[in-house]
Amino acid sequence: MTKKVRVRFAPSPTGPLHIGGVRTALFNYLYAKKNGGDFILRIEDTDQNRYVEGAEDYIVEALNWCGIPFDEGPGKESGFGPYRQSERKHLYRQYADELINKGKAYYAFDTAEKLDFHRKDHEAKGKTFIYNWHNRLKLDNSLSLMPEEVEKRITDGENYVVRFLTPPDEKLHLKDSIRGNIEIDTNVLDDKVLFKSDGMPTYHLANIVDDHLMEITHVIRGEEWLPSLALHQQLYDAFGWEAPEFAHLPLIMKPTGKGKLSKRDGEKGGFPVFPLSWNESEGYREAGYFPEAVVNFLAMLGWNPGTEQELFSLKELIETFSIERVNKSGARFDPEKTKWYNHQYLQGKSDAELANLFIKDVRLSLPSRQASAVETSFNDAYIKKVVGLIKERANFVSDFWKLSDYFFVAPSTYNEKASKKQVKEDTPAIMESLITVLENITDFTPQNVETIVKSWIGEQELSFGKVMPPLRLFLVGDMKGPHIFDIMGMIGKEESIARIRKALEVIG
Ligand code: GLU
């Protein structure tokens, strides 16, 4: 029987989740769901010094907002918990002891000052200090000291750590589902600390013990953890446990393609790097992105479907996703492309849904004397129509007001360049007679107004260029906007005429 797929996302609560972290979570989620497995959230908080209040809640909220909730994790116990490593503290010591008893790990008493001294001493000689086979017997540990001395130091309460004893002269054959086979010579590895003097395991020990106890079958994580793979594989071997399959995801690179995407890149380029806001940094949610768009663009960072298709719902991603199609090389982050994705998802939303989001902006943006109009003239149906007319030009709901303010308020200024170009000597007279034409229209629907105005232009032997551009400028204040007769139909006869009159006073 094949084992049930169980994957985990294992962030350390040291701050907000970077979008790279969200992508790791997403790939884990997709892999689990594709294979009928479970997606687990484990909080790796063994490093108390780096713990940040609120970070865990942030992580949970971000996953939920993206629509990729975990099946098991803090608050969702399923027999494998607790899911915070700080609550599993009592578990790890026995595993460190097991390795010591098997001769695969040892006690080390070297003080921080001593180690620092060695590091500096090596640096001065242009070398790097590595705690391993070539110097471990000269250092202060249970390999170099007599057993009685070791006993004594421990009973005397001296501080010590437990280090992994890396076997010399071995070739490790590591496997990564994305990178293939990797060979490592154990002589280049150091004897990593597994258990710290503060009574807490290090990331390495806790991570392996928990992956084992939680029956994790696949470890999908960022490329920055690839250097730890050699130690992790050795730990599995030392315990005699079957290792999960590993997949290390490519880094997300700066828009320039050089170097890892950082918070600073976002600040410089004016785009979010966090899913949700955190202190002063704006998140994708607050910047007006739809979670579906974020999930879609993240999926395309380092993975490709092998076809030209770019738009994928979460359901389609689950169906299409495979580790084999994850790239080895870094994925360049393109902030413009993220906007394109949001644009696409925005077009796919119903006008009613968008109107519902937009109405808040309308309320906030309307001049106070007009506030009550939201209940009367600018009701839901009106706002829905406005949305239908302008949404194709928008990337975000927050673009709507700029694109549609003239549906709600008469322009108070007129684009200067356009005024110079469009308002000629005969414009006032033409507009005056247009007012008379409009006054006589009883059925003020766009089609009817269009037919009447166009035949009037014909009868008067006027050109369209003499009527339409100034008319748009007078009604909108600018040369932007959808079909002018749609605008007139929306704002109505009185308002259309009033705006032409006002413009004639101001610029005519
Ligand atoms: N706690 C590690 C992190 O913060 C987890 C790495 C792993 O997935 O093994 O990313």
PDB file of C-alpha atoms in Angstrom, residues 237-458:
ATOM      1  CA  ASP A 237      20.228   7.471   8.232  1.00  0.00           C
ATOM      2  CA  ALA A 238      21.592   7.794  11.769  1.00  0.00           C
ATOM      3  CA  PHE A 239      18.140   7.223  13.269  1.00  0.00           C
ATOM      4  CA  GLY A 240      17.432   4.451  10.795  1.00  0.00           C
ATOM      5  CA  TRP A 241      14.359   6.270   9.527  1.00  0.00           C
ATOM      6  CA  GLU A 242      13.102   6.418   5.980  1.00  0.00           C
ATOM      7  CA  ALA A 243      13.665   9.922   4.637  1.00  0.00           C
ATOM      8  CA  PRO A 244      10.882  11.820   2.871  1.00  0.00           C
ATOM      9  CA  GLU A 245      11.320  12.887  -0.739  1.00  0.00           C
ATOM     10  CA  PHE A 246      12.865  16.333  -1.065  1.00  0.00           C
ATOM     11  CA  ALA A 247      12.102  19.121  -3.510  1.00  0.00           C
ATOM     12  CA  HIS A 248      13.886  22.477  -3.233  1.00  0.00           C
ATOM     13  CA  LEU A 249      12.038  25.291  -5.010  1.00  0.00           C
ATOM     14  CA  PRO A 250      13.945  27.893  -7.038  1.00  0.00           C
ATOM     15  CA  LEU A 251      14.453  31.328  -5.535  1.00  0.00           C
ATOM     16  CA  ILE A 252      12.226  34.256  -6.480  1.00  0.00           C
ATOM     17  CA  MET A 253      14.535  36.819  -8.055  1.00  0.00           C
ATOM     18  CA  LYS A 254      14.478  40.611  -8.231  1.00  0.00           C
ATOM     19  CA  PRO A 255      12.739  42.216 -11.238  1.00  0.00           C
ATOM     20  CA  THR A 256      16.218  42.730 -12.723  1.00  0.00           C
ATOM     21  CA  GLY A 257      16.755  38.986 -12.492  1.00  0.00           C
ATOM     22  CA  LYS A 258      19.875  39.432 -10.357  1.00  0.00           C
ATOM     23  CA  GLY A 259      19.699  38.392  -6.713  1.00  0.00           C
ATOM     24  CA  LYS A 260      16.939  37.300  -4.419  1.00  0.00           C
ATOM     25  CA  LEU A 261      13.756  39.414  -4.198  1.00  0.00           C
ATOM     26  CA  SER A 262      13.838  41.387  -0.962  1.00  0.00           C
ATOM     27  CA  LYS A 263      11.633  43.705   1.023  1.00  0.00           C
ATOM     28  CA  ARG A 264      13.765  46.602  -0.207  1.00  0.00           C
ATOM     29  CA  ASP A 265      13.025  45.763  -3.840  1.00  0.00           C
ATOM     30  CA  GLY A 266       9.350  46.167  -3.042  1.00  0.00           C
ATOM     31  CA  GLU A 267       9.932  49.513  -1.342  1.00  0.00           C
ATOM     32  CA  LYS A 268      12.044  50.752  -4.247  1.00  0.00           C
ATOM     33  CA  GLY A 269       9.716  49.464  -6.950  1.00  0.00           C
ATOM     34  CA  GLY A 270       6.473  50.337  -5.174  1.00  0.00           C
ATOM     35  CA  PHE A 271       5.054  46.824  -5.082  1.00  0.00           C
ATOM     36  CA  PRO A 272       4.137  44.580  -2.144  1.00  0.00           C
ATOM     37  CA  VAL A 273       6.288  41.629  -1.124  1.00  0.00           C
ATOM     38  CA  PHE A 274       3.940  40.476   1.631  1.00  0.00           C
ATOM     39  CA  PRO A 275       0.498  38.905   1.191  1.00  0.00           C
ATOM     40  CA  LEU A 276      -1.068  41.080   3.911  1.00  0.00           C
ATOM     41  CA  SER A 277       0.049  44.399   5.348  1.00  0.00           C
ATOM     42  CA  TRP A 278       2.591  44.289   8.134  1.00  0.00           C
ATOM     43  CA  ASN A 279       3.421  47.522   9.985  1.00  0.00           C
ATOM     44  CA  GLU A 280       4.191  50.095   7.276  1.00  0.00           C
ATOM     45  CA  SER A 281       4.517  47.563   4.477  1.00  0.00           C
ATOM     46  CA  GLU A 282       1.433  47.246   2.325  1.00  0.00           C
ATOM     47  CA  GLY A 283       0.293  43.739   1.470  1.00  0.00           C
ATOM     48  CA  TYR A 284      -1.219  42.377  -1.719  1.00  0.00           C
ATOM     49  CA  ARG A 285      -4.613  42.220  -0.046  1.00  0.00           C
ATOM     50  CA  GLU A 286      -4.546  45.884   0.946  1.00  0.00           C
ATOM     51  CA  ALA A 287      -3.149  46.911  -2.442  1.00  0.00           C
ATOM     52  CA  GLY A 288      -6.394  45.638  -3.937  1.00  0.00           C
ATOM     53  CA  TYR A 289      -5.321  42.290  -5.364  1.00  0.00           C
ATOM     54  CA  PHE A 290      -7.751  39.406  -5.526  1.00  0.00           C
ATOM     55  CA  PRO A 291      -6.423  36.308  -3.772  1.00  0.00           C
ATOM     56  CA  GLU A 292      -7.042  34.259  -6.945  1.00  0.00           C
ATOM     57  CA  ALA A 293      -4.709  36.572  -8.861  1.00  0.00           C
ATOM     58  CA  VAL A 294      -2.002  36.286  -6.216  1.00  0.00           C
ATOM     59  CA  VAL A 295      -2.278  32.503  -6.143  1.00  0.00           C
ATOM     60  CA  ASN A 296      -2.139  32.394  -9.944  1.00  0.00           C
ATOM     61  CA  PHE A 297       0.938  34.581 -10.336  1.00  0.00           C
ATOM     62  CA  LEU A 298       2.728  32.812  -7.488  1.00  0.00           C
ATOM     63  CA  ALA A 299       2.065  29.447  -9.116  1.00  0.00           C
ATOM     64  CA  MET A 300       3.743  30.695 -12.287  1.00  0.00           C
ATOM     65  CA  LEU A 301       6.881  31.708 -10.381  1.00  0.00           C
ATOM     66  CA  GLY A 302       9.086  28.699 -10.864  1.00  0.00           C
ATOM     67  CA  TRP A 303       6.465  26.341 -12.259  1.00  0.00           C
ATOM     68  CA  ASN A 304       5.049  26.104 -15.757  1.00  0.00           C
ATOM     69  CA  PRO A 305       2.264  23.969 -17.155  1.00  0.00           C
ATOM     70  CA  GLY A 306       4.188  23.165 -20.344  1.00  0.00           C
ATOM     71  CA  THR A 307       1.561  24.994 -22.404  1.00  0.00           C
ATOM     72  CA  GLU A 308       0.803  28.627 -23.218  1.00  0.00           C
ATOM     73  CA  GLN A 309      -1.956  28.796 -20.612  1.00  0.00           C
ATOM     74  CA  GLU A 310      -1.378  31.488 -18.004  1.00  0.00           C
ATOM     75  CA  LEU A 311      -4.692  31.756 -16.213  1.00  0.00           C
ATOM     76  CA  PHE A 312      -5.457  28.994 -13.759  1.00  0.00           C
ATOM     77  CA  SER A 313      -8.054  28.752 -11.058  1.00  0.00           C
ATOM     78  CA  LEU A 314      -6.911  27.016  -7.881  1.00  0.00           C
ATOM     79  CA  LYS A 315      -8.844  23.951  -8.977  1.00  0.00           C
ATOM     80  CA  GLU A 316      -7.062  23.894 -12.335  1.00  0.00           C
ATOM     81  CA  LEU A 317      -3.715  24.378 -10.612  1.00  0.00           C
ATOM     82  CA  ILE A 318      -4.404  21.358  -8.438  1.00  0.00           C
ATOM     83  CA  GLU A 319      -5.227  19.311 -11.535  1.00  0.00           C
ATOM     84  CA  THR A 320      -2.212  20.487 -13.529  1.00  0.00           C
ATOM     85  CA  PHE A 321       0.509  20.830 -10.904  1.00  0.00           C
ATOM     86  CA  SER A 322       3.496  18.529 -10.840  1.00  0.00           C
ATOM     87  CA  ILE A 323       6.932  18.748  -9.232  1.00  0.00           C
ATOM     88  CA  GLU A 324       8.508  17.644 -12.530  1.00  0.00           C
ATOM     89  CA  ARG A 325       7.494  20.961 -14.060  1.00  0.00           C
ATOM     90  CA  VAL A 326       9.124  23.078 -11.367  1.00  0.00           C
ATOM     91  CA  ASN A 327      12.178  24.838 -12.811  1.00  0.00           C
ATOM     92  CA  LYS A 328      15.664  24.593 -11.417  1.00  0.00           C
ATOM     93  CA  SER A 329      16.629  28.176 -12.117  1.00  0.00           C
ATOM     94  CA  GLY A 330      15.453  31.239 -10.206  1.00  0.00           C
ATOM     95  CA  ALA A 331      12.105  32.794 -11.127  1.00  0.00           C
ATOM     96  CA  ARG A 332      12.247  36.475 -12.034  1.00  0.00           C
ATOM     97  CA  PHE A 333       9.558  38.515 -10.319  1.00  0.00           C
ATOM     98  CA  ASP A 334       7.690  40.881 -12.637  1.00  0.00           C
ATOM     99  CA  PRO A 335       5.511  43.434 -10.786  1.00  0.00           C
ATOM    100  CA  GLU A 336       3.785  44.480 -14.031  1.00  0.00           C
ATOM    101  CA  LYS A 337       2.724  40.925 -14.658  1.00  0.00           C
ATOM    102  CA  THR A 338       1.090  40.733 -11.220  1.00  0.00           C
ATOM    103  CA  LYS A 339      -1.086  43.703 -12.244  1.00  0.00           C
ATOM    104  CA  TRP A 340      -1.964  41.952 -15.484  1.00  0.00           C
ATOM    105  CA  TYR A 341      -3.149  38.964 -13.474  1.00  0.00           C
ATOM    106  CA  ASN A 342      -5.318  41.140 -11.307  1.00  0.00           C
ATOM    107  CA  HIS A 343      -6.713  42.827 -14.391  1.00  0.00           C
ATOM    108  CA  GLN A 344      -7.699  39.428 -15.787  1.00  0.00           C
ATOM    109  CA  TYR A 345      -9.435  38.351 -12.592  1.00  0.00           C
ATOM    110  CA  LEU A 346     -11.178  41.687 -12.296  1.00  0.00           C
ATOM    111  CA  GLN A 347     -12.657  41.281 -15.793  1.00  0.00           C
ATOM    112  CA  GLY A 348     -13.971  37.898 -14.741  1.00  0.00           C
ATOM    113  CA  LYS A 349     -15.963  39.262 -11.796  1.00  0.00           C
ATOM    114  CA  SER A 350     -19.606  40.202 -12.196  1.00  0.00           C
ATOM    115  CA  ASP A 351     -20.504  43.879 -12.313  1.00  0.00           C
ATOM    116  CA  ALA A 352     -22.677  43.355  -9.237  1.00  0.00           C
ATOM    117  CA  GLU A 353     -19.793  41.938  -7.215  1.00  0.00           C
ATOM    118  CA  LEU A 354     -17.470  44.757  -8.272  1.00  0.00           C
ATOM    119  CA  ALA A 355     -20.149  47.384  -7.628  1.00  0.00           C
ATOM    120  CA  ASN A 356     -20.456  46.029  -4.139  1.00  0.00           C
ATOM    121  CA  LEU A 357     -16.741  46.645  -3.581  1.00  0.00           C
ATOM    122  CA  PHE A 358     -16.748  49.992  -5.370  1.00  0.00           C
ATOM    123  CA  ILE A 359     -19.673  51.500  -3.451  1.00  0.00           C
ATOM    124  CA  LYS A 360     -17.440  52.121  -0.433  1.00  0.00           C
ATOM    125  CA  ASP A 361     -15.111  54.260  -2.548  1.00  0.00           C
ATOM    126  CA  VAL A 362     -18.059  56.115  -4.028  1.00  0.00           C
ATOM    127  CA  ARG A 363     -19.328  56.953  -0.542  1.00  0.00           C
ATOM    128  CA  LEU A 364     -15.895  58.182   0.507  1.00  0.00           C
ATOM    129  CA  SER A 365     -15.223  60.154  -2.647  1.00  0.00           C
ATOM    130  CA  LEU A 366     -18.537  61.922  -3.180  1.00  0.00           C
ATOM    131  CA  PRO A 367     -18.559  65.530  -1.996  1.00  0.00           C
ATOM    132  CA  SER A 368     -20.467  65.670   1.297  1.00  0.00           C
ATOM    133  CA  ARG A 369     -23.381  67.659  -0.194  1.00  0.00           C
ATOM    134  CA  GLN A 370     -23.986  64.704  -2.516  1.00  0.00           C
ATOM    135  CA  ALA A 371     -23.510  61.914   0.014  1.00  0.00           C
ATOM    136  CA  SER A 372     -27.194  61.063   0.149  1.00  0.00           C
ATOM    137  CA  ALA A 373     -27.225  60.508  -3.616  1.00  0.00           C
ATOM    138  CA  VAL A 374     -25.869  56.995  -3.005  1.00  0.00           C
ATOM    139  CA  GLU A 375     -29.340  56.071  -1.771  1.00  0.00           C
ATOM    140  CA  THR A 376     -31.170  57.886  -4.578  1.00  0.00           C
ATOM    141  CA  SER A 377     -29.657  58.585  -8.000  1.00  0.00           C
ATOM    142  CA  PHE A 378     -26.437  56.632  -7.494  1.00  0.00           C
ATOM    143  CA  ASN A 379     -28.073  53.446  -6.299  1.00  0.00           C
ATOM    144  CA  ASP A 380     -26.748  49.911  -6.757  1.00  0.00           C
ATOM    145  CA  ALA A 381     -28.125  49.638 -10.283  1.00  0.00           C
ATOM    146  CA  TYR A 382     -26.438  52.897 -11.326  1.00  0.00           C
ATOM    147  CA  ILE A 383     -23.076  51.889  -9.838  1.00  0.00           C
ATOM    148  CA  LYS A 384     -23.335  48.495 -11.474  1.00  0.00           C
ATOM    149  CA  LYS A 385     -23.824  50.150 -14.872  1.00  0.00           C
ATOM    150  CA  VAL A 386     -20.860  52.473 -14.284  1.00  0.00           C
ATOM    151  CA  VAL A 387     -18.690  49.471 -13.416  1.00  0.00           C
ATOM    152  CA  GLY A 388     -19.764  47.694 -16.592  1.00  0.00           C
ATOM    153  CA  LEU A 389     -18.733  50.715 -18.667  1.00  0.00           C
ATOM    154  CA  ILE A 390     -15.271  51.282 -17.184  1.00  0.00           C
ATOM    155  CA  LYS A 391     -13.934  48.039 -15.738  1.00  0.00           C
ATOM    156  CA  GLU A 392     -12.045  46.970 -18.842  1.00  0.00           C
ATOM    157  CA  ARG A 393      -9.674  49.886 -18.290  1.00  0.00           C
ATOM    158  CA  ALA A 394      -9.009  48.975 -14.643  1.00  0.00           C
ATOM    159  CA  ASN A 395      -6.511  46.690 -12.931  1.00  0.00           C
ATOM    160  CA  PHE A 396      -7.965  47.261  -9.463  1.00  0.00           C
ATOM    161  CA  VAL A 397     -11.265  48.303  -7.935  1.00  0.00           C
ATOM    162  CA  SER A 398      -9.296  51.240  -6.519  1.00  0.00           C
ATOM    163  CA  ASP A 399      -8.795  52.474 -10.114  1.00  0.00           C
ATOM    164  CA  PHE A 400     -12.558  52.798 -10.600  1.00  0.00           C
ATOM    165  CA  TRP A 401     -13.091  56.219  -9.068  1.00  0.00           C
ATOM    166  CA  LYS A 402     -10.409  57.901 -11.207  1.00  0.00           C
ATOM    167  CA  LEU A 403     -11.912  56.245 -14.264  1.00  0.00           C
ATOM    168  CA  SER A 404     -15.509  57.124 -13.479  1.00  0.00           C
ATOM    169  CA  ASP A 405     -15.707  60.203 -11.266  1.00  0.00           C
ATOM    170  CA  TYR A 406     -17.578  62.138 -14.021  1.00  0.00           C
ATOM    171  CA  PHE A 407     -20.497  59.706 -13.669  1.00  0.00           C
ATOM    172  CA  PHE A 408     -20.985  61.121 -10.182  1.00  0.00           C
ATOM    173  CA  VAL A 409     -19.710  64.703 -10.183  1.00  0.00           C
ATOM    174  CA  ALA A 410     -19.471  67.367 -12.866  1.00  0.00           C
ATOM    175  CA  PRO A 411     -15.894  68.212 -13.821  1.00  0.00           C
ATOM    176  CA  SER A 412     -14.502  71.243 -12.044  1.00  0.00           C
ATOM    177  CA  THR A 413     -11.447  71.501 -14.266  1.00  0.00           C
ATOM    178  CA  TYR A 414     -10.894  70.841 -17.958  1.00  0.00           C
ATOM    179  CA  ASN A 415      -7.776  69.308 -19.408  1.00  0.00           C
ATOM    180  CA  GLU A 416      -5.799  72.311 -20.591  1.00  0.00           C
ATOM    181  CA  LYS A 417      -4.128  70.782 -23.618  1.00  0.00           C
ATOM    182  CA  ALA A 418      -7.396  69.317 -24.813  1.00  0.00           C
ATOM    183  CA  SER A 419      -9.198  72.632 -24.265  1.00  0.00           C
ATOM    184  CA  LYS A 420      -6.675  74.461 -26.460  1.00  0.00           C
ATOM    185  CA  LYS A 421      -6.988  71.857 -29.151  1.00  0.00           C
ATOM    186  CA  GLN A 422     -10.728  71.209 -29.144  1.00  0.00           C
ATOM    187  CA  VAL A 423     -12.323  74.545 -28.296  1.00  0.00           C
ATOM    188  CA  LYS A 424     -12.385  76.698 -31.454  1.00  0.00           C
ATOM    189  CA  GLU A 425     -13.992  79.994 -32.221  1.00  0.00           C
ATOM    190  CA  ASP A 426     -17.248  78.420 -33.384  1.00  0.00           C
ATOM    191  CA  THR A 427     -17.452  75.922 -30.500  1.00  0.00           C
ATOM    192  CA  PRO A 428     -19.670  78.038 -28.200  1.00  0.00           C
ATOM    193  CA  ALA A 429     -22.269  78.590 -30.935  1.00  0.00           C
ATOM    194  CA  ILE A 430     -22.279  74.899 -31.885  1.00  0.00           C
ATOM    195  CA  MET A 431     -22.674  73.862 -28.283  1.00  0.00           C
ATOM    196  CA  GLU A 432     -25.461  76.368 -27.736  1.00  0.00           C
ATOM    197  CA  SER A 433     -27.448  74.887 -30.586  1.00  0.00           C
ATOM    198  CA  LEU A 434     -26.633  71.371 -29.369  1.00  0.00           C
ATOM    199  CA  ILE A 435     -28.219  72.354 -26.048  1.00  0.00           C
ATOM    200  CA  THR A 436     -31.411  73.249 -27.903  1.00  0.00           C
ATOM    201  CA  VAL A 437     -31.360  69.881 -29.660  1.00  0.00           C
ATOM    202  CA  LEU A 438     -30.865  68.042 -26.370  1.00  0.00           C
ATOM    203  CA  GLU A 439     -33.624  70.031 -24.670  1.00  0.00           C
ATOM    204  CA  ASN A 440     -36.094  68.712 -27.208  1.00  0.00           C
ATOM    205  CA  ILE A 441     -35.247  65.056 -26.671  1.00  0.00           C
ATOM    206  CA  THR A 442     -37.774  63.284 -24.462  1.00  0.00           C
ATOM    207  CA  ASP A 443     -36.408  59.733 -24.678  1.00  0.00           C
ATOM    208  CA  PHE A 444     -32.872  60.283 -23.354  1.00  0.00           C
ATOM    209  CA  THR A 445     -31.551  56.756 -23.913  1.00  0.00           C
ATOM    210  CA  PRO A 446     -28.041  56.475 -25.409  1.00  0.00           C
ATOM    211  CA  GLN A 447     -29.294  55.065 -28.738  1.00  0.00           C
ATOM    212  CA  ASN A 448     -31.925  57.746 -29.192  1.00  0.00           C
ATOM    213  CA  VAL A 449     -29.627  60.605 -28.227  1.00  0.00           C
ATOM    214  CA  GLU A 450     -26.994  59.240 -30.587  1.00  0.00           C
ATOM    215  CA  THR A 451     -29.419  59.013 -33.527  1.00  0.00           C
ATOM    216  CA  ILE A 452     -30.769  62.511 -32.996  1.00  0.00           C
ATOM    217  CA  VAL A 453     -27.394  64.176 -32.400  1.00  0.00           C
ATOM    218  CA  LYS A 454     -25.841  62.456 -35.397  1.00  0.00           C
ATOM    219  CA  SER A 455     -28.639  63.414 -37.773  1.00  0.00           C
ATOM    220  CA  TRP A 456     -28.481  67.002 -36.460  1.00  0.00           C
ATOM    221  CA  ILE A 457     -24.729  67.037 -37.236  1.00  0.00           C
ATOM    222  CA  GLY A 458     -25.581  65.833 -40.738  1.00  0.00           C
TER     223      GLY A 458
END
